[in-house]
Amino acid sequence: MKKHCILLYIFSLLFLQPLLAQQPQKPTSSDIYNQIEKLNFLGSVLYVAAHPDDENTKLISYLSNETKARTGYLSLTRGDGGQNLIGTELKELLGVLRTQELLAARRIDGGEQYFTRANDFGYSKEPLETFEIWNKDSILNDVILTIRRFKPDIIINRFNHQTPGTTHGHHTASAILSYEAFDKASDSEIYPEHLKTLSTWKPKRLFFNTSWFFYGSEENFKKADKSNLFAINTGVYYPLKGKSNGEIAALSRSQHQCQGFGTTGTRGNETEYLDFLKGDLPKDKNNIFDGINTSWTRVKGGETIGKILTDIQKNFNFKNPEVHLTKLIEAYKLINQLEDEHWKTIKKQELENIIVATCGLYLEGVASIQNTNPNSEITLKLEATSRCNEPIEIISAEFLNTVLTEDKKLENNIPFKTEKQVKISESVPFSSPYWLNKKGTLGLFSVSDMNMIGKSETDLLKLHWKIRLCDVTFDIYKNVIYKFNDPVKGEMYKPFAVLPEVTTEILNKVELFPNNRKHIVSVKVKAGKDNCKGDVIFDLPADWKVWPKKIAFEIAQKGGEKTVVFEITPPNYPTEAIAKSIAVIDGVRFDKKLVTIDYSHIPLQQVLLPSEAKFNKIEIETRGTNIGYIMGAGDEVPESLRQMDYNVTLLSPEKITTENIKDFDAILVGIRAYNTVDALKFKQNILFDYVKKGGTMIVQYNTTGKLVTNDIAPYELKLSQDRVTEEGAKVTFLNPKHPVLNFPNKITEKDFECWIQEQGLYYPNKWSGKFTPILSAHDKNETPKEGGLLIAKYGNGHYIYTGLSFFRELPEGVPGAFRLMANLIAVGE
């Protein structure tokens, strides 16, 4: 039993630790003072919504920095179903990027970040559909698990549980689940398996964070009766930070870069409104913690701790925080004696961080290389520097059961440095997002370990420092990192990772076989170690012929790459297959590809995914050869067009001229280009003139938000938020004899089978009579939407606007999407 409690404590400790390797925190006196203020407040709030960027950073920042409450954000999903304004990552890779953006936001606003296993499968119009795909019971389990683990006094929903169908189904679902979980988290009959390591929990009260959005307009909200709402002025100013709450919130929200949520900071009074839903009604409408004991008297034995910390807070020495060390140690000893394990674990960790900062104690473990493999050795460099007059002794520093140093006394401001070879055992798991290790379902990631559910990311390997200060022993865990000097940027940090000895990647995610001819398929082999050699094999169903059966490779240096080619012959009938590339070294099979996500606002991410591609033998004909493509917010459509044997040229909008586009058979405009590419507003006349002279211009979806020009078409065209989210919705051909449905491929309802995520989005709902609508479809219980594909003759050419989700379907190898795109390109033939 005692061993079990120790393991639970260690897990809780790691769960609370920052998990990202980047510039180490070097707290100022002001930071230490703020941490002591938070240490002296025993109250918590859990904010609940559906996606990254749904959270109200103004409220989270206020609760964390002004109220001093422990504040968490539970995002049910990782945002996998969104779009990407800064790169081409979509689906699970976008989820990894958006997870890190949330963590970057929390580091700024002071909150903590949690998730469920819910996969963001794309837009959903109402929560019943959402629950069918997610499996409501599984996600409710995760919400209750988070509540029982976090133990919030207050829960705040971002969305209204009472208005299904008025917003994204995920949004309403998040509120419904939170509303249910508020009561069920205290019921021992609900998910009793949690109670092996946790206890039930009953939050005190539940709110809905309402705003003008839920009233239809700002004008309506101004007129609304707010007498029953709780009003919080979040527009406070923090002198010790030199920023207003609105400025901190803007910096936090601006971390959601892939969604284009850069935000300008605000100053002055700002009011957030909370609608009370259930629990104990506070008497003071300006204080949501009214009636909740948030002092140290909340826990047995805490009163003395509170007095010590209050005295330090009142008499804090900003010039020399070390003078408070004796009292901080006294409080630490008392916290160690608390019976309340929940607050003991949280406050012990907080106080450890304060004591380390007060001592100016710098502890670091730097790996000699950025990544390595299981069953390998690395050099680990250690530094320990104390800027404190109180003697500090390093009892030991340990990494992966290897003692690196011990019994070392630190002298004031004299760094202790050492290095040692460390063995990375075969049992050390790979450093990759844990929720992607196993194949999940459309709506649910596969995570079998309950202790991992809800965690933001995979734990990094940690260096365990055991130190003695004032006759007290502290266990301090620091991420092992990789550090290097950039000639321009200076000291740079990256996470230390454990990766396979070799990875492979089929270079085309989708390979089309429009006829029976053989294809040369390339596989990139990347070495994860020096002197990497073995064989590559290609795995396909028996009716696909592969030659040769295997190809030997040998790569001298780690990080080196080699491309090998296989000859693939398809069956003589339409079919689809999943191809896999596998490297074999000394009988061990390696079946992963390595994807690197590298942006300046997040730590480097290295993601291991199955090395697979989709091979499609399809019946398709094309016309035309040369395609010009104008990139918008980022998509993979150009590569899909190349799979159709088109020559694709990426066009820089700034360099478009009448002369350099005249010979293209068609010009395609990427997704959200008119939302994101400012230069297009100066090129519309040239593009329309290209159409008038006989060209074909195909414009993919744009949102109803700010457009760089309202003249995105040569005729009247008004965008809306109409969409068909049910990818399998029945499609009706409004004009079956139209050439685009018949040449060069005969399009049938079968071509709309196997679409993914959604059929289309942001359809126009008003257009000139010059346009011909081609298709009609709708979600259940909705009216037909006819704006998914519009074609207009303009001069001698054709202008096409489509909200169909080609940007998702083509990279996923959906045969019908390829056939229809071929017809759009050929419409002028």
PDB file of C-alpha atoms in Angstrom, residues 499-731:
ATOM      1  CA  LEU A 499      13.789   7.416 -32.008  1.00  0.00           C
ATOM      2  CA  PRO A 500      14.113   4.230 -34.076  1.00  0.00           C
ATOM      3  CA  GLU A 501      17.406   3.141 -35.666  1.00  0.00           C
ATOM      4  CA  VAL A 502      15.839   3.663 -39.066  1.00  0.00           C
ATOM      5  CA  THR A 503      12.621   5.065 -40.518  1.00  0.00           C
ATOM      6  CA  THR A 504      11.158   4.815 -43.993  1.00  0.00           C
ATOM      7  CA  GLU A 505       8.635   6.870 -45.892  1.00  0.00           C
ATOM      8  CA  ILE A 506       6.766   6.208 -49.122  1.00  0.00           C
ATOM      9  CA  LEU A 507       7.244   9.558 -50.826  1.00  0.00           C
ATOM     10  CA  ASN A 508       3.775   9.742 -52.342  1.00  0.00           C
ATOM     11  CA  LYS A 509       1.082   9.472 -49.703  1.00  0.00           C
ATOM     12  CA  VAL A 510      -1.312   8.498 -52.494  1.00  0.00           C
ATOM     13  CA  GLU A 511      -0.341   6.710 -55.697  1.00  0.00           C
ATOM     14  CA  LEU A 512      -2.854   6.655 -58.554  1.00  0.00           C
ATOM     15  CA  PHE A 513      -2.796   3.907 -61.146  1.00  0.00           C
ATOM     16  CA  PRO A 514      -5.110   5.137 -63.922  1.00  0.00           C
ATOM     17  CA  ASN A 515      -4.108   2.267 -66.219  1.00  0.00           C
ATOM     18  CA  ASN A 516      -2.295  -1.063 -66.096  1.00  0.00           C
ATOM     19  CA  ARG A 517       1.227   0.309 -66.571  1.00  0.00           C
ATOM     20  CA  LYS A 518       3.919  -0.158 -63.955  1.00  0.00           C
ATOM     21  CA  HIS A 519       4.786   2.651 -61.570  1.00  0.00           C
ATOM     22  CA  ILE A 520       8.148   3.444 -60.029  1.00  0.00           C
ATOM     23  CA  VAL A 521       7.499   4.113 -56.350  1.00  0.00           C
ATOM     24  CA  SER A 522      10.173   5.797 -54.234  1.00  0.00           C
ATOM     25  CA  VAL A 523      10.845   5.033 -50.584  1.00  0.00           C
ATOM     26  CA  LYS A 524      13.065   7.300 -48.490  1.00  0.00           C
ATOM     27  CA  VAL A 525      15.192   5.573 -45.871  1.00  0.00           C
ATOM     28  CA  LYS A 526      16.516   7.736 -43.020  1.00  0.00           C
ATOM     29  CA  ALA A 527      19.229   6.534 -40.684  1.00  0.00           C
ATOM     30  CA  GLY A 528      18.729   6.984 -36.967  1.00  0.00           C
ATOM     31  CA  LYS A 529      22.287   5.857 -36.213  1.00  0.00           C
ATOM     32  CA  ASP A 530      25.719   5.683 -37.795  1.00  0.00           C
ATOM     33  CA  ASN A 531      26.562   2.692 -40.029  1.00  0.00           C
ATOM     34  CA  CYS A 532      22.918   1.901 -40.603  1.00  0.00           C
ATOM     35  CA  LYS A 533      22.386  -1.000 -42.972  1.00  0.00           C
ATOM     36  CA  GLY A 534      19.711  -3.533 -43.761  1.00  0.00           C
ATOM     37  CA  ASP A 535      16.947  -4.230 -46.279  1.00  0.00           C
ATOM     38  CA  VAL A 536      13.782  -2.423 -47.335  1.00  0.00           C
ATOM     39  CA  ILE A 537      10.735  -4.475 -48.223  1.00  0.00           C
ATOM     40  CA  PHE A 538       7.439  -3.338 -49.679  1.00  0.00           C
ATOM     41  CA  ASP A 539       4.237  -4.853 -48.342  1.00  0.00           C
ATOM     42  CA  LEU A 540       1.162  -4.984 -50.630  1.00  0.00           C
ATOM     43  CA  PRO A 541      -1.732  -7.426 -51.137  1.00  0.00           C
ATOM     44  CA  ALA A 542      -0.935 -10.428 -53.337  1.00  0.00           C
ATOM     45  CA  ASP A 543      -2.750  -9.060 -56.401  1.00  0.00           C
ATOM     46  CA  TRP A 544      -0.228  -6.199 -56.611  1.00  0.00           C
ATOM     47  CA  LYS A 545       3.169  -7.142 -58.014  1.00  0.00           C
ATOM     48  CA  VAL A 546       6.304  -5.738 -56.378  1.00  0.00           C
ATOM     49  CA  TRP A 547       9.802  -5.896 -57.814  1.00  0.00           C
ATOM     50  CA  PRO A 548      12.338  -6.434 -56.386  1.00  0.00           C
ATOM     51  CA  LYS A 549      11.252  -8.244 -53.253  1.00  0.00           C
ATOM     52  CA  LYS A 550      13.787  -6.352 -51.151  1.00  0.00           C
ATOM     53  CA  ILE A 551      16.456  -3.696 -51.574  1.00  0.00           C
ATOM     54  CA  ALA A 552      19.600  -3.470 -49.483  1.00  0.00           C
ATOM     55  CA  PHE A 553      20.624  -0.099 -48.037  1.00  0.00           C
ATOM     56  CA  GLU A 554      23.681   1.187 -46.235  1.00  0.00           C
ATOM     57  CA  ILE A 555      23.953   4.705 -44.779  1.00  0.00           C
ATOM     58  CA  ALA A 556      27.199   5.776 -43.121  1.00  0.00           C
ATOM     59  CA  GLN A 557      26.058   8.696 -40.990  1.00  0.00           C
ATOM     60  CA  LYS A 558      23.135   9.232 -38.661  1.00  0.00           C
ATOM     61  CA  GLY A 559      20.574  11.545 -40.267  1.00  0.00           C
ATOM     62  CA  GLY A 560      21.660  10.482 -43.739  1.00  0.00           C
ATOM     63  CA  GLU A 561      19.036   9.505 -46.274  1.00  0.00           C
ATOM     64  CA  LYS A 562      18.824   7.174 -49.231  1.00  0.00           C
ATOM     65  CA  THR A 563      16.006   6.727 -51.704  1.00  0.00           C
ATOM     66  CA  VAL A 564      15.239   3.299 -53.129  1.00  0.00           C
ATOM     67  CA  VAL A 565      12.696   2.523 -55.839  1.00  0.00           C
ATOM     68  CA  PHE A 566      10.302  -0.343 -56.336  1.00  0.00           C
ATOM     69  CA  GLU A 567       8.427  -1.274 -59.495  1.00  0.00           C
ATOM     70  CA  ILE A 568       4.735  -1.734 -58.759  1.00  0.00           C
ATOM     71  CA  THR A 569       2.284  -3.367 -61.150  1.00  0.00           C
ATOM     72  CA  PRO A 570      -1.402  -2.947 -60.267  1.00  0.00           C
ATOM     73  CA  PRO A 571      -4.175  -5.477 -60.818  1.00  0.00           C
ATOM     74  CA  ASN A 572      -6.169  -5.069 -64.021  1.00  0.00           C
ATOM     75  CA  TYR A 573      -9.313  -4.023 -62.173  1.00  0.00           C
ATOM     76  CA  PRO A 574     -10.233  -1.061 -59.928  1.00  0.00           C
ATOM     77  CA  THR A 575      -9.134  -1.618 -56.348  1.00  0.00           C
ATOM     78  CA  GLU A 576      -7.560   0.081 -53.377  1.00  0.00           C
ATOM     79  CA  ALA A 577      -4.687  -1.108 -51.205  1.00  0.00           C
ATOM     80  CA  ILE A 578      -2.629   0.084 -48.256  1.00  0.00           C
ATOM     81  CA  ALA A 579       1.068  -0.102 -49.090  1.00  0.00           C
ATOM     82  CA  LYS A 580       3.656  -0.358 -46.312  1.00  0.00           C
ATOM     83  CA  SER A 581       7.411   0.156 -46.416  1.00  0.00           C
ATOM     84  CA  ILE A 582       9.445  -1.716 -43.822  1.00  0.00           C
ATOM     85  CA  ALA A 583      13.137  -1.613 -43.011  1.00  0.00           C
ATOM     86  CA  VAL A 584      14.726  -4.753 -41.579  1.00  0.00           C
ATOM     87  CA  ILE A 585      17.970  -4.615 -39.576  1.00  0.00           C
ATOM     88  CA  ASP A 586      19.312  -7.863 -38.128  1.00  0.00           C
ATOM     89  CA  GLY A 587      15.857  -9.391 -38.251  1.00  0.00           C
ATOM     90  CA  VAL A 588      14.164  -6.442 -36.486  1.00  0.00           C
ATOM     91  CA  ARG A 589      11.394  -4.735 -38.485  1.00  0.00           C
ATOM     92  CA  PHE A 590      10.962  -0.949 -38.437  1.00  0.00           C
ATOM     93  CA  ASP A 591       7.645   0.175 -39.882  1.00  0.00           C
ATOM     94  CA  LYS A 592       7.450   3.882 -38.912  1.00  0.00           C
ATOM     95  CA  LYS A 593       8.013   7.123 -40.760  1.00  0.00           C
ATOM     96  CA  LEU A 594       9.344  10.184 -38.967  1.00  0.00           C
ATOM     97  CA  VAL A 595       7.535  13.495 -39.415  1.00  0.00           C
ATOM     98  CA  THR A 596       9.139  16.649 -38.058  1.00  0.00           C
ATOM     99  CA  ILE A 597       7.025  19.669 -37.112  1.00  0.00           C
ATOM    100  CA  ASP A 598       9.271  22.674 -36.656  1.00  0.00           C
ATOM    101  CA  TYR A 599       7.880  26.157 -35.999  1.00  0.00           C
ATOM    102  CA  SER A 600       9.506  28.903 -33.984  1.00  0.00           C
ATOM    103  CA  HIS A 601       6.597  29.338 -31.552  1.00  0.00           C
ATOM    104  CA  ILE A 602       6.544  25.707 -30.371  1.00  0.00           C
ATOM    105  CA  PRO A 603       9.211  23.144 -29.456  1.00  0.00           C
ATOM    106  CA  LEU A 604      10.410  20.783 -32.167  1.00  0.00           C
ATOM    107  CA  GLN A 605       8.001  17.867 -32.575  1.00  0.00           C
ATOM    108  CA  GLN A 606       9.105  14.487 -33.923  1.00  0.00           C
ATOM    109  CA  VAL A 607       6.155  12.256 -34.711  1.00  0.00           C
ATOM    110  CA  LEU A 608       6.278   8.568 -35.566  1.00  0.00           C
ATOM    111  CA  LEU A 609       3.461   7.326 -37.783  1.00  0.00           C
ATOM    112  CA  PRO A 610       2.912   4.115 -39.755  1.00  0.00           C
ATOM    113  CA  SER A 611       4.912   4.208 -42.989  1.00  0.00           C
ATOM    114  CA  GLU A 612       1.933   3.693 -45.264  1.00  0.00           C
ATOM    115  CA  ALA A 613       0.445   5.006 -48.492  1.00  0.00           C
ATOM    116  CA  LYS A 614      -2.812   4.459 -50.300  1.00  0.00           C
ATOM    117  CA  PHE A 615      -2.569   2.871 -53.744  1.00  0.00           C
ATOM    118  CA  ASN A 616      -5.577   3.268 -56.016  1.00  0.00           C
ATOM    119  CA  LYS A 617      -6.134   1.519 -59.310  1.00  0.00           C
ATOM    120  CA  ILE A 618      -8.929   3.694 -60.707  1.00  0.00           C
ATOM    121  CA  GLU A 619     -10.655   4.322 -63.981  1.00  0.00           C
ATOM    122  CA  ILE A 620      -9.902   7.933 -64.846  1.00  0.00           C
ATOM    123  CA  GLU A 621      -9.206  10.012 -67.914  1.00  0.00           C
ATOM    124  CA  THR A 622      -7.718  13.482 -68.004  1.00  0.00           C
ATOM    125  CA  ARG A 623      -7.446  16.320 -70.501  1.00  0.00           C
ATOM    126  CA  GLY A 624      -4.922  19.113 -70.473  1.00  0.00           C
ATOM    127  CA  THR A 625      -1.365  19.058 -69.249  1.00  0.00           C
ATOM    128  CA  ASN A 626      -0.241  22.247 -67.519  1.00  0.00           C
ATOM    129  CA  ILE A 627      -1.838  23.508 -64.324  1.00  0.00           C
ATOM    130  CA  GLY A 628      -1.060  26.685 -62.426  1.00  0.00           C
ATOM    131  CA  TYR A 629      -1.721  26.580 -58.689  1.00  0.00           C
ATOM    132  CA  ILE A 630      -2.024  29.556 -56.339  1.00  0.00           C
ATOM    133  CA  MET A 631      -1.479  28.430 -52.755  1.00  0.00           C
ATOM    134  CA  GLY A 632      -3.813  29.791 -50.101  1.00  0.00           C
ATOM    135  CA  ALA A 633      -3.790  28.799 -46.457  1.00  0.00           C
ATOM    136  CA  GLY A 634      -1.879  25.609 -47.219  1.00  0.00           C
ATOM    137  CA  ASP A 635      -2.958  22.284 -48.689  1.00  0.00           C
ATOM    138  CA  GLU A 636      -1.592  19.237 -50.508  1.00  0.00           C
ATOM    139  CA  VAL A 637      -3.723  19.505 -53.640  1.00  0.00           C
ATOM    140  CA  PRO A 638      -0.772  20.306 -55.980  1.00  0.00           C
ATOM    141  CA  GLU A 639       0.860  16.964 -55.189  1.00  0.00           C
ATOM    142  CA  SER A 640      -2.460  15.219 -55.817  1.00  0.00           C
ATOM    143  CA  LEU A 641      -2.688  16.891 -59.222  1.00  0.00           C
ATOM    144  CA  ARG A 642       0.787  15.627 -60.039  1.00  0.00           C
ATOM    145  CA  GLN A 643      -0.479  12.142 -59.219  1.00  0.00           C
ATOM    146  CA  MET A 644      -2.940  12.677 -62.081  1.00  0.00           C
ATOM    147  CA  ASP A 645       0.052  13.308 -64.396  1.00  0.00           C
ATOM    148  CA  TYR A 646      -0.475  17.054 -64.650  1.00  0.00           C
ATOM    149  CA  ASN A 647       2.486  19.379 -64.760  1.00  0.00           C
ATOM    150  CA  VAL A 648       1.822  21.681 -61.794  1.00  0.00           C
ATOM    151  CA  THR A 649       3.450  25.083 -61.403  1.00  0.00           C
ATOM    152  CA  LEU A 650       3.093  26.933 -58.104  1.00  0.00           C
ATOM    153  CA  LEU A 651       2.302  30.557 -58.920  1.00  0.00           C
ATOM    154  CA  SER A 652       3.476  33.421 -56.756  1.00  0.00           C
ATOM    155  CA  PRO A 653       0.539  35.877 -56.788  1.00  0.00           C
ATOM    156  CA  GLU A 654       2.879  38.871 -56.779  1.00  0.00           C
ATOM    157  CA  LYS A 655       4.487  37.655 -60.024  1.00  0.00           C
ATOM    158  CA  ILE A 656       1.332  36.805 -61.962  1.00  0.00           C
ATOM    159  CA  THR A 657       1.207  38.524 -65.336  1.00  0.00           C
ATOM    160  CA  THR A 658      -0.958  38.108 -68.413  1.00  0.00           C
ATOM    161  CA  GLU A 659       1.992  36.634 -70.262  1.00  0.00           C
ATOM    162  CA  ASN A 660       3.144  34.046 -67.727  1.00  0.00           C
ATOM    163  CA  ILE A 661      -0.270  32.438 -67.159  1.00  0.00           C
ATOM    164  CA  LYS A 662      -1.659  32.371 -70.708  1.00  0.00           C
ATOM    165  CA  ASP A 663      -0.519  28.833 -71.532  1.00  0.00           C
ATOM    166  CA  PHE A 664      -2.015  27.030 -68.534  1.00  0.00           C
ATOM    167  CA  ASP A 665      -4.874  24.640 -69.252  1.00  0.00           C
ATOM    168  CA  ALA A 666      -6.350  25.596 -65.893  1.00  0.00           C
ATOM    169  CA  ILE A 667      -5.495  27.697 -62.862  1.00  0.00           C
ATOM    170  CA  LEU A 668      -6.550  26.474 -59.426  1.00  0.00           C
ATOM    171  CA  VAL A 669      -6.763  28.730 -56.391  1.00  0.00           C
ATOM    172  CA  GLY A 670      -6.004  27.031 -53.051  1.00  0.00           C
ATOM    173  CA  ILE A 671      -8.202  26.983 -49.983  1.00  0.00           C
ATOM    174  CA  ARG A 672      -8.841  30.293 -48.223  1.00  0.00           C
ATOM    175  CA  ALA A 673      -6.592  32.142 -50.660  1.00  0.00           C
ATOM    176  CA  TYR A 674      -8.931  35.153 -50.672  1.00  0.00           C
ATOM    177  CA  ASN A 675      -8.783  35.170 -46.869  1.00  0.00           C
ATOM    178  CA  THR A 676      -5.011  35.001 -46.612  1.00  0.00           C
ATOM    179  CA  VAL A 677      -3.222  36.186 -49.802  1.00  0.00           C
ATOM    180  CA  ASP A 678      -3.395  39.948 -49.909  1.00  0.00           C
ATOM    181  CA  ALA A 679      -1.720  40.199 -53.325  1.00  0.00           C
ATOM    182  CA  LEU A 680      -4.691  38.532 -55.023  1.00  0.00           C
ATOM    183  CA  LYS A 681      -6.765  41.712 -54.798  1.00  0.00           C
ATOM    184  CA  PHE A 682      -4.377  43.268 -57.308  1.00  0.00           C
ATOM    185  CA  LYS A 683      -4.430  40.301 -59.712  1.00  0.00           C
ATOM    186  CA  GLN A 684      -8.120  39.624 -60.201  1.00  0.00           C
ATOM    187  CA  ASN A 685      -8.352  41.509 -63.481  1.00  0.00           C
ATOM    188  CA  ILE A 686      -5.450  39.510 -64.903  1.00  0.00           C
ATOM    189  CA  LEU A 687      -6.999  36.207 -63.765  1.00  0.00           C
ATOM    190  CA  PHE A 688     -10.442  37.118 -65.099  1.00  0.00           C
ATOM    191  CA  ASP A 689      -8.880  38.192 -68.387  1.00  0.00           C
ATOM    192  CA  TYR A 690      -7.209  34.777 -68.549  1.00  0.00           C
ATOM    193  CA  VAL A 691     -10.655  33.193 -68.201  1.00  0.00           C
ATOM    194  CA  LYS A 692     -12.220  35.520 -70.761  1.00  0.00           C
ATOM    195  CA  LYS A 693      -9.617  34.441 -73.310  1.00  0.00           C
ATOM    196  CA  GLY A 694     -10.514  30.792 -72.890  1.00  0.00           C
ATOM    197  CA  GLY A 695      -8.891  29.670 -69.639  1.00  0.00           C
ATOM    198  CA  THR A 696     -10.405  27.680 -66.789  1.00  0.00           C
ATOM    199  CA  MET A 697     -10.187  29.098 -63.274  1.00  0.00           C
ATOM    200  CA  ILE A 698     -11.150  26.868 -60.333  1.00  0.00           C
ATOM    201  CA  VAL A 699     -11.506  28.551 -56.947  1.00  0.00           C
ATOM    202  CA  GLN A 700     -11.685  26.379 -53.839  1.00  0.00           C
ATOM    203  CA  TYR A 701     -13.458  27.335 -50.642  1.00  0.00           C
ATOM    204  CA  ASN A 702     -13.002  30.559 -48.700  1.00  0.00           C
ATOM    205  CA  THR A 703     -14.544  31.474 -45.366  1.00  0.00           C
ATOM    206  CA  THR A 704     -17.052  34.238 -44.765  1.00  0.00           C
ATOM    207  CA  GLY A 705     -14.487  36.140 -42.724  1.00  0.00           C
ATOM    208  CA  LYS A 706     -12.434  39.012 -44.036  1.00  0.00           C
ATOM    209  CA  LEU A 707     -11.771  38.726 -47.762  1.00  0.00           C
ATOM    210  CA  VAL A 708      -8.913  40.558 -49.448  1.00  0.00           C
ATOM    211  CA  THR A 709     -11.420  41.479 -52.168  1.00  0.00           C
ATOM    212  CA  ASN A 710     -15.166  41.103 -52.507  1.00  0.00           C
ATOM    213  CA  ASP A 711     -14.781  40.450 -56.231  1.00  0.00           C
ATOM    214  CA  ILE A 712     -13.617  36.858 -55.991  1.00  0.00           C
ATOM    215  CA  ALA A 713     -15.715  35.978 -59.071  1.00  0.00           C
ATOM    216  CA  PRO A 714     -16.468  37.826 -62.310  1.00  0.00           C
ATOM    217  CA  TYR A 715     -20.165  37.716 -61.392  1.00  0.00           C
ATOM    218  CA  GLU A 716     -22.117  38.166 -58.177  1.00  0.00           C
ATOM    219  CA  LEU A 717     -21.239  35.444 -55.656  1.00  0.00           C
ATOM    220  CA  LYS A 718     -22.015  35.601 -51.940  1.00  0.00           C
ATOM    221  CA  LEU A 719     -20.399  33.170 -49.535  1.00  0.00           C
ATOM    222  CA  SER A 720     -22.233  31.737 -46.551  1.00  0.00           C
ATOM    223  CA  GLN A 721     -21.684  29.252 -43.753  1.00  0.00           C
ATOM    224  CA  ASP A 722     -23.726  26.590 -45.534  1.00  0.00           C
ATOM    225  CA  ARG A 723     -22.006  23.239 -45.516  1.00  0.00           C
ATOM    226  CA  VAL A 724     -22.676  19.530 -45.795  1.00  0.00           C
ATOM    227  CA  THR A 725     -20.902  17.894 -42.897  1.00  0.00           C
ATOM    228  CA  GLU A 726     -22.148  14.361 -43.563  1.00  0.00           C
ATOM    229  CA  GLU A 727     -19.571  13.100 -46.013  1.00  0.00           C
ATOM    230  CA  GLY A 728     -21.945  10.354 -47.101  1.00  0.00           C
ATOM    231  CA  ALA A 729     -24.901  12.678 -47.772  1.00  0.00           C
ATOM    232  CA  LYS A 730     -26.805  11.739 -50.926  1.00  0.00           C
ATOM    233  CA  VAL A 731     -25.804  13.874 -53.917  1.00  0.00           C
TER     234      VAL A 731
END
